[in-house]
């Protein structure tokens, strides 16, 4: 098994030696940058989430965030709002300002032209096109630059972007809800609802932050999910069904593409009549050979996606883990016991014979949601 879980603790240079001490105000403003950046959750791929705040004489005079690829960067929106007040001011930005011409001009030049006095950067951009050059350009222009304020939080915000840049694949997140005895459904297959409303609301927010959500054909047949964020103003991810057989019902919620787009990944030309009906409903059908989790993730990377949520059953989740398509795990645990030897568990056979072979999650955190607990960690 191979995996490339992004390490938000390393990979890039941090604050330069001799940088001034970080003040509580610096931390508060950088947290505000992160808060602003999160307004565009799920909408910026393949670009990162970025927020910017301009402060002059202790007062915020400009704010902005990057709303999506091809649109102005966070610094530009903040500079527009600040106007002449940007001169001599301090700008806080969660990610290093770019220093190259892409779809938009370099932000480093915009900051120099605005004559800002100081730039406080959350993290260095992992993109080789930037990666320190923006900071260097600003310093050569005589602007004071401080790097690494709330760095860990900034990296966490853009862990999917980092994964995409460093490993040329989206960040794969396996999400499942299970009972205290490790079951995702009863022996009859009934799974509504394992967890409480607080956990379900959390999952809806998670979907809004993702670019795609994947299920297998069996999950579609058994659960008939919507896989949306369940909020009229929130982003809905691309809904992906992986199925070799194309043995799918015609009345599935996922075929209602007015709610959100749907993509079916299959391996052959089975059920041509169904394929035609799906196409007529606005569902996209793509053949991948071989149809594996790794191939699916490579294809989604080609489509410029950065964060992919796997909400599949145990068989597909095991294949995704074994294929290196999963880097992060979110396990929602409900204080319920259903029993049953044949009741399904969240991860199928991985071929691990001894407990010493078990995959031990790293950087594990947990918190309570109502009566449930959610455990979050990264595969080694």
One Martini backbone bead per residue (centre of mass of N, CA, C, O) as a GRO file, in nm:
protein
  380
    1UNK     BB    1   0.095   0.036   0.023
    2UNK     BB    2   0.027   0.368  -0.087
    3UNK     BB    3   0.108   0.700   0.034
    4UNK     BB    4   0.041   1.086   0.044
    5UNK     BB    5   0.024   1.234   0.302
    6UNK     BB    6  -0.007   1.542   0.402
    7UNK     BB    7   0.233   1.753   0.558
    8UNK     BB    8   0.168   2.039   0.758
    9UNK     BB    9   0.472   2.050   0.908
   10UNK     BB   10   0.617   2.065   0.626
   11UNK     BB   11   0.823   2.133   0.314
   12UNK     BB   12   0.861   2.433   0.419
   13UNK     BB   13   0.955   2.727   0.484
   14UNK     BB   14   0.980   2.936   0.742
   15UNK     BB   15   1.065   3.148   0.942
   16UNK     BB   16   1.295   3.369   0.953
   17UNK     BB   17   1.568   3.457   1.087
   18UNK     BB   18   1.493   3.725   1.301
   19UNK     BB   19   1.211   3.752   1.338
   20UNK     BB   20   0.971   3.898   1.468
   21UNK     BB   21   0.761   3.901   1.699
   22UNK     BB   22   0.453   3.774   1.757
   23UNK     BB   23   0.152   3.912   1.783
   24UNK     BB   24  -0.174   3.906   1.872
   25UNK     BB   25  -0.258   4.070   1.623
   26UNK     BB   26  -0.135   3.891   1.409
   27UNK     BB   27  -0.305   3.641   1.478
   28UNK     BB   28  -0.585   3.769   1.444
   29UNK     BB   29  -0.550   3.851   1.142
   30UNK     BB   30  -0.493   3.564   1.034
   31UNK     BB   31  -0.761   3.444   1.126
   32UNK     BB   32  -0.922   3.632   0.944
   33UNK     BB   33  -0.810   3.526   0.679
   34UNK     BB   34  -0.922   3.239   0.715
   35UNK     BB   35  -1.218   3.319   0.739
   36UNK     BB   36  -1.235   3.443   0.457
   37UNK     BB   37  -1.138   3.199   0.286
   38UNK     BB   38  -1.384   3.004   0.372
   39UNK     BB   39  -1.602   3.137   0.181
   40UNK     BB   40  -1.467   2.947  -0.071
   41UNK     BB   41  -1.551   2.673  -0.025
   42UNK     BB   42  -1.525   2.463  -0.313
   43UNK     BB   43  -1.441   2.719  -0.544
   44UNK     BB   44  -1.102   2.721  -0.623
   45UNK     BB   45  -1.034   2.506  -0.796
   46UNK     BB   46  -0.688   2.472  -0.814
   47UNK     BB   47  -0.690   2.675  -0.603
   48UNK     BB   48  -0.650   2.841  -0.325
   49UNK     BB   49  -0.709   2.952  -0.005
   50UNK     BB   50  -0.756   3.314   0.043
   51UNK     BB   51  -0.666   3.576   0.276
   52UNK     BB   52  -0.707   3.942   0.342
   53UNK     BB   53  -0.551   4.208   0.550
   54UNK     BB   54  -0.572   4.561   0.619
   55UNK     BB   55  -0.357   4.764   0.833
   56UNK     BB   56  -0.411   5.094   0.996
   57UNK     BB   57  -0.369   5.213   1.292
   58UNK     BB   58  -0.539   4.951   1.405
   59UNK     BB   59  -0.710   4.939   1.130
   60UNK     BB   60  -0.936   4.810   0.919
   61UNK     BB   61  -0.924   4.887   0.547
   62UNK     BB   62  -0.903   4.580   0.429
   63UNK     BB   63  -1.062   4.311   0.239
   64UNK     BB   64  -1.018   3.955   0.129
   65UNK     BB   65  -1.094   3.696  -0.123
   66UNK     BB   66  -1.070   3.406  -0.305
   67UNK     BB   67  -1.335   3.293  -0.522
   68UNK     BB   68  -1.167   3.195  -0.791
   69UNK     BB   69  -1.068   3.088  -1.074
   70UNK     BB   70  -0.972   3.386  -1.255
   71UNK     BB   71  -0.984   3.558  -1.013
   72UNK     BB   72  -0.909   3.765  -0.796
   73UNK     BB   73  -0.715   3.814  -0.543
   74UNK     BB   74  -0.715   3.893  -0.217
   75UNK     BB   75  -0.528   4.145  -0.235
   76UNK     BB   76  -0.697   4.304  -0.441
   77UNK     BB   77  -0.952   4.344  -0.274
   78UNK     BB   78  -0.812   4.485  -0.035
   79UNK     BB   79  -0.691   4.723  -0.199
   80UNK     BB   80  -0.955   4.837  -0.305
   81UNK     BB   81  -1.075   4.902  -0.024
   82UNK     BB   82  -0.835   5.081   0.083
   83UNK     BB   83  -0.667   5.229  -0.110
   84UNK     BB   84  -0.471   5.482   0.013
   85UNK     BB   85  -0.446   5.325   0.296
   86UNK     BB   86  -0.217   5.119   0.203
   87UNK     BB   87  -0.011   5.318   0.259
   88UNK     BB   88   0.205   5.182   0.500
   89UNK     BB   89   0.073   4.926   0.550
   90UNK     BB   90  -0.058   4.617   0.672
   91UNK     BB   91  -0.046   4.292   0.527
   92UNK     BB   92  -0.248   4.008   0.545
   93UNK     BB   93  -0.161   3.665   0.437
   94UNK     BB   94  -0.207   3.319   0.415
   95UNK     BB   95  -0.049   3.345   0.136
   96UNK     BB   96   0.182   3.383  -0.068
   97UNK     BB   97   0.249   3.600  -0.293
   98UNK     BB   98   0.249   3.621  -0.610
   99UNK     BB   99   0.519   3.614  -0.900
  100UNK     BB  100   0.317   3.556  -1.151
  101UNK     BB  101   0.182   3.487  -1.465
  102UNK     BB  102  -0.146   3.401  -1.516
  103UNK     BB  103  -0.467   3.480  -1.498
  104UNK     BB  104  -0.308   3.681  -1.317
  105UNK     BB  105  -0.140   3.908  -1.179
  106UNK     BB  106   0.097   3.987  -0.963
  107UNK     BB  107   0.079   4.062  -0.621
  108UNK     BB  108   0.354   4.181  -0.561
  109UNK     BB  109   0.322   4.428  -0.752
  110UNK     BB  110   0.068   4.546  -0.618
  111UNK     BB  111   0.204   4.600  -0.341
  112UNK     BB  112   0.424   4.785  -0.443
  113UNK     BB  113   0.238   4.997  -0.582
  114UNK     BB  114   0.084   5.056  -0.296
  115UNK     BB  115   0.300   5.092  -0.065
  116UNK     BB  116   0.347   4.895   0.142
  117UNK     BB  117   0.513   4.827   0.455
  118UNK     BB  118   0.384   4.531   0.522
  119UNK     BB  119   0.420   4.163   0.525
  120UNK     BB  120   0.206   3.897   0.636
  121UNK     BB  121   0.271   3.547   0.636
  122UNK     BB  122   0.158   3.231   0.679
  123UNK     BB  123   0.262   3.083   0.401
  124UNK     BB  124   0.432   2.911   0.183
  125UNK     BB  125   0.430   2.837  -0.141
  126UNK     BB  126   0.441   2.519  -0.300
  127UNK     BB  127   0.459   2.645  -0.564
  128UNK     BB  128   0.719   2.666  -0.786
  129UNK     BB  129   0.625   2.949  -0.909
  130UNK     BB  130   0.683   3.061  -0.615
  131UNK     BB  131   0.836   2.959  -0.359
  132UNK     BB  132   0.962   3.264  -0.236
  133UNK     BB  133   0.951   3.485  -0.466
  134UNK     BB  134   0.750   3.683  -0.340
  135UNK     BB  135   0.917   3.754  -0.091
  136UNK     BB  136   1.172   3.845  -0.238
  137UNK     BB  137   1.046   4.076  -0.400
  138UNK     BB  138   0.954   4.246  -0.156
  139UNK     BB  139   1.233   4.281  -0.021
  140UNK     BB  140   1.372   4.419  -0.268
  141UNK     BB  141   1.151   4.665  -0.232
  142UNK     BB  142   1.162   4.722   0.100
  143UNK     BB  143   0.973   4.513   0.233
  144UNK     BB  144   0.843   4.391   0.506
  145UNK     BB  145   0.873   4.036   0.604
  146UNK     BB  146   0.654   3.795   0.753
  147UNK     BB  147   0.682   3.445   0.841
  148UNK     BB  148   0.454   3.211   1.006
  149UNK     BB  149   0.165   3.295   1.078
  150UNK     BB  150  -0.033   3.053   1.151
  151UNK     BB  151   0.078   2.810   0.980
  152UNK     BB  152  -0.081   2.553   1.048
  153UNK     BB  153  -0.362   2.669   0.975
  154UNK     BB  154  -0.292   2.735   0.678
  155UNK     BB  155  -0.227   2.443   0.595
  156UNK     BB  156  -0.496   2.319   0.670
  157UNK     BB  157  -0.667   2.485   0.475
  158UNK     BB  158  -0.449   2.373   0.223
  159UNK     BB  159  -0.412   2.056   0.203
  160UNK     BB  160  -0.520   2.000  -0.087
  161UNK     BB  161  -0.327   2.185  -0.240
  162UNK     BB  162  -0.068   2.052  -0.143
  163UNK     BB  163  -0.126   1.772  -0.252
  164UNK     BB  164  -0.151   1.853  -0.549
  165UNK     BB  165   0.135   1.977  -0.583
  166UNK     BB  166   0.320   1.739  -0.464
  167UNK     BB  167   0.135   1.466  -0.598
  168UNK     BB  168  -0.075   1.487  -0.829
  169UNK     BB  169  -0.337   1.486  -0.632
  170UNK     BB  170  -0.592   1.444  -0.452
  171UNK     BB  171  -0.754   1.463  -0.160
  172UNK     BB  172  -0.836   1.182   0.039
  173UNK     BB  173  -1.154   1.124   0.207
  174UNK     BB  174  -1.265   0.917   0.464
  175UNK     BB  175  -1.614   0.867   0.533
  176UNK     BB  176  -1.777   0.753   0.842
  177UNK     BB  177  -2.051   0.578   1.006
  178UNK     BB  178  -2.065   0.434   1.341
  179UNK     BB  179  -2.085   0.220   1.574
  180UNK     BB  180  -1.947   0.104   1.864
  181UNK     BB  181  -1.934  -0.193   1.697
  182UNK     BB  182  -1.860  -0.124   1.384
  183UNK     BB  183  -2.132  -0.026   1.229
  184UNK     BB  184  -2.312   0.092   0.923
  185UNK     BB  185  -2.527  -0.142   0.968
  186UNK     BB  186  -2.749  -0.367   0.952
  187UNK     BB  187  -2.831  -0.686   0.847
  188UNK     BB  188  -3.043  -0.540   0.637
  189UNK     BB  189  -2.898  -0.240   0.564
  190UNK     BB  190  -2.978  -0.038   0.768
  191UNK     BB  191  -2.868   0.340   0.799
  192UNK     BB  192  -3.120   0.513   0.921
  193UNK     BB  193  -2.951   0.661   1.163
  194UNK     BB  194  -2.645   0.654   1.307
  195UNK     BB  195  -2.634   0.953   1.350
  196UNK     BB  196  -2.675   1.267   1.434
  197UNK     BB  197  -2.750   1.592   1.343
  198UNK     BB  198  -2.470   1.714   1.396
  199UNK     BB  199  -2.311   1.522   1.211
  200UNK     BB  200  -2.470   1.578   0.952
  201UNK     BB  201  -2.404   1.880   0.938
  202UNK     BB  202  -2.098   1.840   0.914
  203UNK     BB  203  -2.108   1.684   0.645
  204UNK     BB  204  -2.234   1.909   0.478
  205UNK     BB  205  -1.989   2.098   0.515
  206UNK     BB  206  -1.782   1.908   0.392
  207UNK     BB  207  -1.902   1.894   0.109
  208UNK     BB  208  -1.876   2.203   0.051
  209UNK     BB  209  -1.545   2.169   0.054
  210UNK     BB  210  -1.574   1.981  -0.184
  211UNK     BB  211  -1.539   1.863  -0.522
  212UNK     BB  212  -1.598   1.555  -0.440
  213UNK     BB  213  -1.815   1.255  -0.431
  214UNK     BB  214  -1.790   0.904  -0.345
  215UNK     BB  215  -1.953   0.612  -0.478
  216UNK     BB  216  -2.104   0.316  -0.504
  217UNK     BB  217  -2.344   0.116  -0.635
  218UNK     BB  218  -2.443  -0.001  -0.364
  219UNK     BB  219  -2.505   0.265  -0.219
  220UNK     BB  220  -2.712   0.361  -0.424
  221UNK     BB  221  -2.912   0.119  -0.393
  222UNK     BB  222  -2.951   0.132  -0.073
  223UNK     BB  223  -2.961   0.470  -0.009
  224UNK     BB  224  -3.021   0.698  -0.203
  225UNK     BB  225  -2.848   0.955  -0.226
  226UNK     BB  226  -2.760   1.304  -0.255
  227UNK     BB  227  -2.476   1.451  -0.185
  228UNK     BB  228  -2.526   1.720  -0.038
  229UNK     BB  229  -2.526   2.025   0.159
  230UNK     BB  230  -2.823   2.127   0.237
  231UNK     BB  231  -2.773   2.427   0.102
  232UNK     BB  232  -2.856   2.689  -0.102
  233UNK     BB  233  -2.556   2.853  -0.067
  234UNK     BB  234  -2.395   2.604  -0.110
  235UNK     BB  235  -2.172   2.396  -0.215
  236UNK     BB  236  -2.169   2.140  -0.464
  237UNK     BB  237  -2.055   1.850  -0.543
  238UNK     BB  238  -1.934   1.617  -0.728
  239UNK     BB  239  -2.104   1.326  -0.824
  240UNK     BB  240  -1.974   0.990  -0.775
  241UNK     BB  241  -1.995   0.681  -0.963
  242UNK     BB  242  -1.877   0.353  -0.905
  243UNK     BB  243  -1.917   0.117  -1.191
  244UNK     BB  244  -1.900  -0.178  -1.372
  245UNK     BB  245  -2.214  -0.272  -1.436
  246UNK     BB  246  -2.455  -0.053  -1.437
  247UNK     BB  247  -2.650  -0.146  -1.191
  248UNK     BB  248  -2.894   0.095  -1.197
  249UNK     BB  249  -3.121   0.304  -1.097
  250UNK     BB  250  -3.357   0.541  -1.236
  251UNK     BB  251  -3.455   0.684  -0.935
  252UNK     BB  252  -3.221   0.849  -0.852
  253UNK     BB  253  -3.110   1.135  -0.699
  254UNK     BB  254  -2.843   1.174  -0.876
  255UNK     BB  255  -3.014   1.245  -1.149
  256UNK     BB  256  -3.059   1.533  -1.019
  257UNK     BB  257  -2.883   1.789  -1.178
  258UNK     BB  258  -3.006   2.050  -1.047
  259UNK     BB  259  -2.855   2.013  -0.774
  260UNK     BB  260  -2.612   1.837  -0.908
  261UNK     BB  261  -2.353   1.699  -1.039
  262UNK     BB  262  -2.301   1.389  -1.238
  263UNK     BB  263  -2.077   1.099  -1.224
  264UNK     BB  264  -2.001   0.810  -1.421
  265UNK     BB  265  -1.790   0.535  -1.350
  266UNK     BB  266  -1.667   0.307  -1.593
  267UNK     BB  267  -1.549   0.011  -1.793
  268UNK     BB  268  -1.795  -0.019  -1.990
  269UNK     BB  269  -2.082  -0.083  -2.228
  270UNK     BB  270  -2.299  -0.128  -2.042
  271UNK     BB  271  -2.610  -0.044  -2.067
  272UNK     BB  272  -2.691   0.161  -2.311
  273UNK     BB  273  -2.973   0.259  -2.227
  274UNK     BB  274  -2.891   0.383  -1.957
  275UNK     BB  275  -2.683   0.577  -2.062
  276UNK     BB  276  -2.881   0.742  -2.232
  277UNK     BB  277  -3.067   0.826  -1.997
  278UNK     BB  278  -2.850   0.972  -1.836
  279UNK     BB  279  -2.773   1.179  -2.051
  280UNK     BB  280  -3.064   1.301  -2.064
  281UNK     BB  281  -3.026   1.394  -1.745
  282UNK     BB  282  -2.709   1.506  -1.731
  283UNK     BB  283  -2.526   1.264  -1.711
  284UNK     BB  284  -2.204   1.161  -1.674
  285UNK     BB  285  -2.011   0.927  -1.884
  286UNK     BB  286  -1.714   0.735  -1.791
  287UNK     BB  287  -1.440   0.554  -1.915
  288UNK     BB  288  -1.228   0.331  -1.720
  289UNK     BB  289  -0.899   0.175  -1.783
  290UNK     BB  290  -0.902   0.090  -1.507
  291UNK     BB  291  -1.139   0.063  -1.240
  292UNK     BB  292  -0.992   0.261  -1.001
  293UNK     BB  293  -0.916   0.465  -0.750
  294UNK     BB  294  -0.654   0.577  -0.877
  295UNK     BB  295  -0.776   0.645  -1.153
  296UNK     BB  296  -0.996   0.833  -1.050
  297UNK     BB  297  -0.802   1.042  -0.920
  298UNK     BB  298  -0.649   1.110  -1.177
  299UNK     BB  299  -0.895   1.217  -1.329
  300UNK     BB  300  -0.973   1.441  -1.121
  301UNK     BB  301  -0.708   1.591  -1.152
  302UNK     BB  302  -0.751   1.657  -1.457
  303UNK     BB  303  -1.020   1.825  -1.353
  304UNK     BB  304  -0.902   2.014  -1.110
  305UNK     BB  305  -0.911   1.861  -0.844
  306UNK     BB  306  -0.851   1.850  -0.469
  307UNK     BB  307  -1.120   1.734  -0.309
  308UNK     BB  308  -1.208   1.398  -0.191
  309UNK     BB  309  -1.502   1.222  -0.099
  310UNK     BB  310  -1.551   0.916   0.073
  311UNK     BB  311  -1.893   0.745   0.085
  312UNK     BB  312  -1.848   0.441   0.114
  313UNK     BB  313  -1.818   0.125   0.140
  314UNK     BB  314  -1.612  -0.130   0.248
  315UNK     BB  315  -1.503  -0.231  -0.025
  316UNK     BB  316  -1.415   0.044  -0.152
  317UNK     BB  317  -1.247   0.152   0.085
  318UNK     BB  318  -1.031  -0.069   0.074
  319UNK     BB  319  -0.939  -0.010  -0.213
  320UNK     BB  320  -0.860   0.287  -0.164
  321UNK     BB  321  -0.645   0.233   0.046
  322UNK     BB  322  -0.471   0.025  -0.120
  323UNK     BB  323  -0.443   0.254  -0.366
  324UNK     BB  324  -0.384   0.550  -0.233
  325UNK     BB  325  -0.665   0.741  -0.221
  326UNK     BB  326  -0.611   0.772   0.092
  327UNK     BB  327  -0.521   1.017   0.365
  328UNK     BB  328  -0.800   1.058   0.519
  329UNK     BB  329  -0.991   1.029   0.833
  330UNK     BB  330  -1.354   1.017   0.912
  331UNK     BB  331  -1.497   0.918   1.224
  332UNK     BB  332  -1.826   0.840   1.315
  333UNK     BB  333  -1.940   0.789   1.656
  334UNK     BB  334  -2.195   0.601   1.795
  335UNK     BB  335  -2.390   0.523   2.095
  336UNK     BB  336  -2.422   0.221   1.949
  337UNK     BB  337  -2.581  -0.113   1.931
  338UNK     BB  338  -2.637  -0.394   1.687
  339UNK     BB  339  -2.481  -0.607   1.578
  340UNK     BB  340  -2.384  -0.864   1.384
  341UNK     BB  341  -2.188  -1.052   1.181
  342UNK     BB  342  -2.316  -0.931   0.890
  343UNK     BB  343  -2.264  -0.656   0.956
  344UNK     BB  344  -2.138  -0.382   0.831
  345UNK     BB  345  -1.831  -0.233   0.773
  346UNK     BB  346  -1.628   0.037   0.675
  347UNK     BB  347  -1.392  -0.188   0.625
  348UNK     BB  348  -1.260  -0.411   0.447
  349UNK     BB  349  -1.039  -0.612   0.309
  350UNK     BB  350  -0.664  -0.582   0.359
  351UNK     BB  351  -0.481  -0.838   0.442
  352UNK     BB  352  -0.462  -0.833   0.761
  353UNK     BB  353  -0.342  -1.066   1.011
  354UNK     BB  354  -0.221  -0.854   1.214
  355UNK     BB  355  -0.202  -0.600   1.445
  356UNK     BB  356   0.085  -0.503   1.344
  357UNK     BB  357  -0.047  -0.427   1.049
  358UNK     BB  358  -0.189  -0.194   1.125
  359UNK     BB  359  -0.331   0.112   1.059
  360UNK     BB  360  -0.191   0.407   1.192
  361UNK     BB  361  -0.286   0.694   1.285
  362UNK     BB  362  -0.208   1.034   1.238
  363UNK     BB  363  -0.274   1.317   1.378
  364UNK     BB  364  -0.489   1.291   1.608
  365UNK     BB  365  -0.834   1.383   1.642
  366UNK     BB  366  -1.109   1.495   1.867
  367UNK     BB  367  -1.476   1.529   1.886
  368UNK     BB  368  -1.787   1.653   1.981
  369UNK     BB  369  -2.129   1.560   1.850
  370UNK     BB  370  -2.319   1.557   2.069
  371UNK     BB  371  -2.325   1.204   2.108
  372UNK     BB  372  -2.087   1.214   1.926
  373UNK     BB  373  -1.782   1.109   1.757
  374UNK     BB  374  -1.486   1.252   1.601
  375UNK     BB  375  -1.229   1.104   1.405
  376UNK     BB  376  -0.903   1.236   1.311
  377UNK     BB  377  -0.678   1.128   1.040
  378UNK     BB  378  -0.367   0.989   0.910
  379UNK     BB  379  -0.217   0.811   0.693
  380UNK     BB  380   0.108   0.673   0.661
   0.00000   0.00000   0.00000
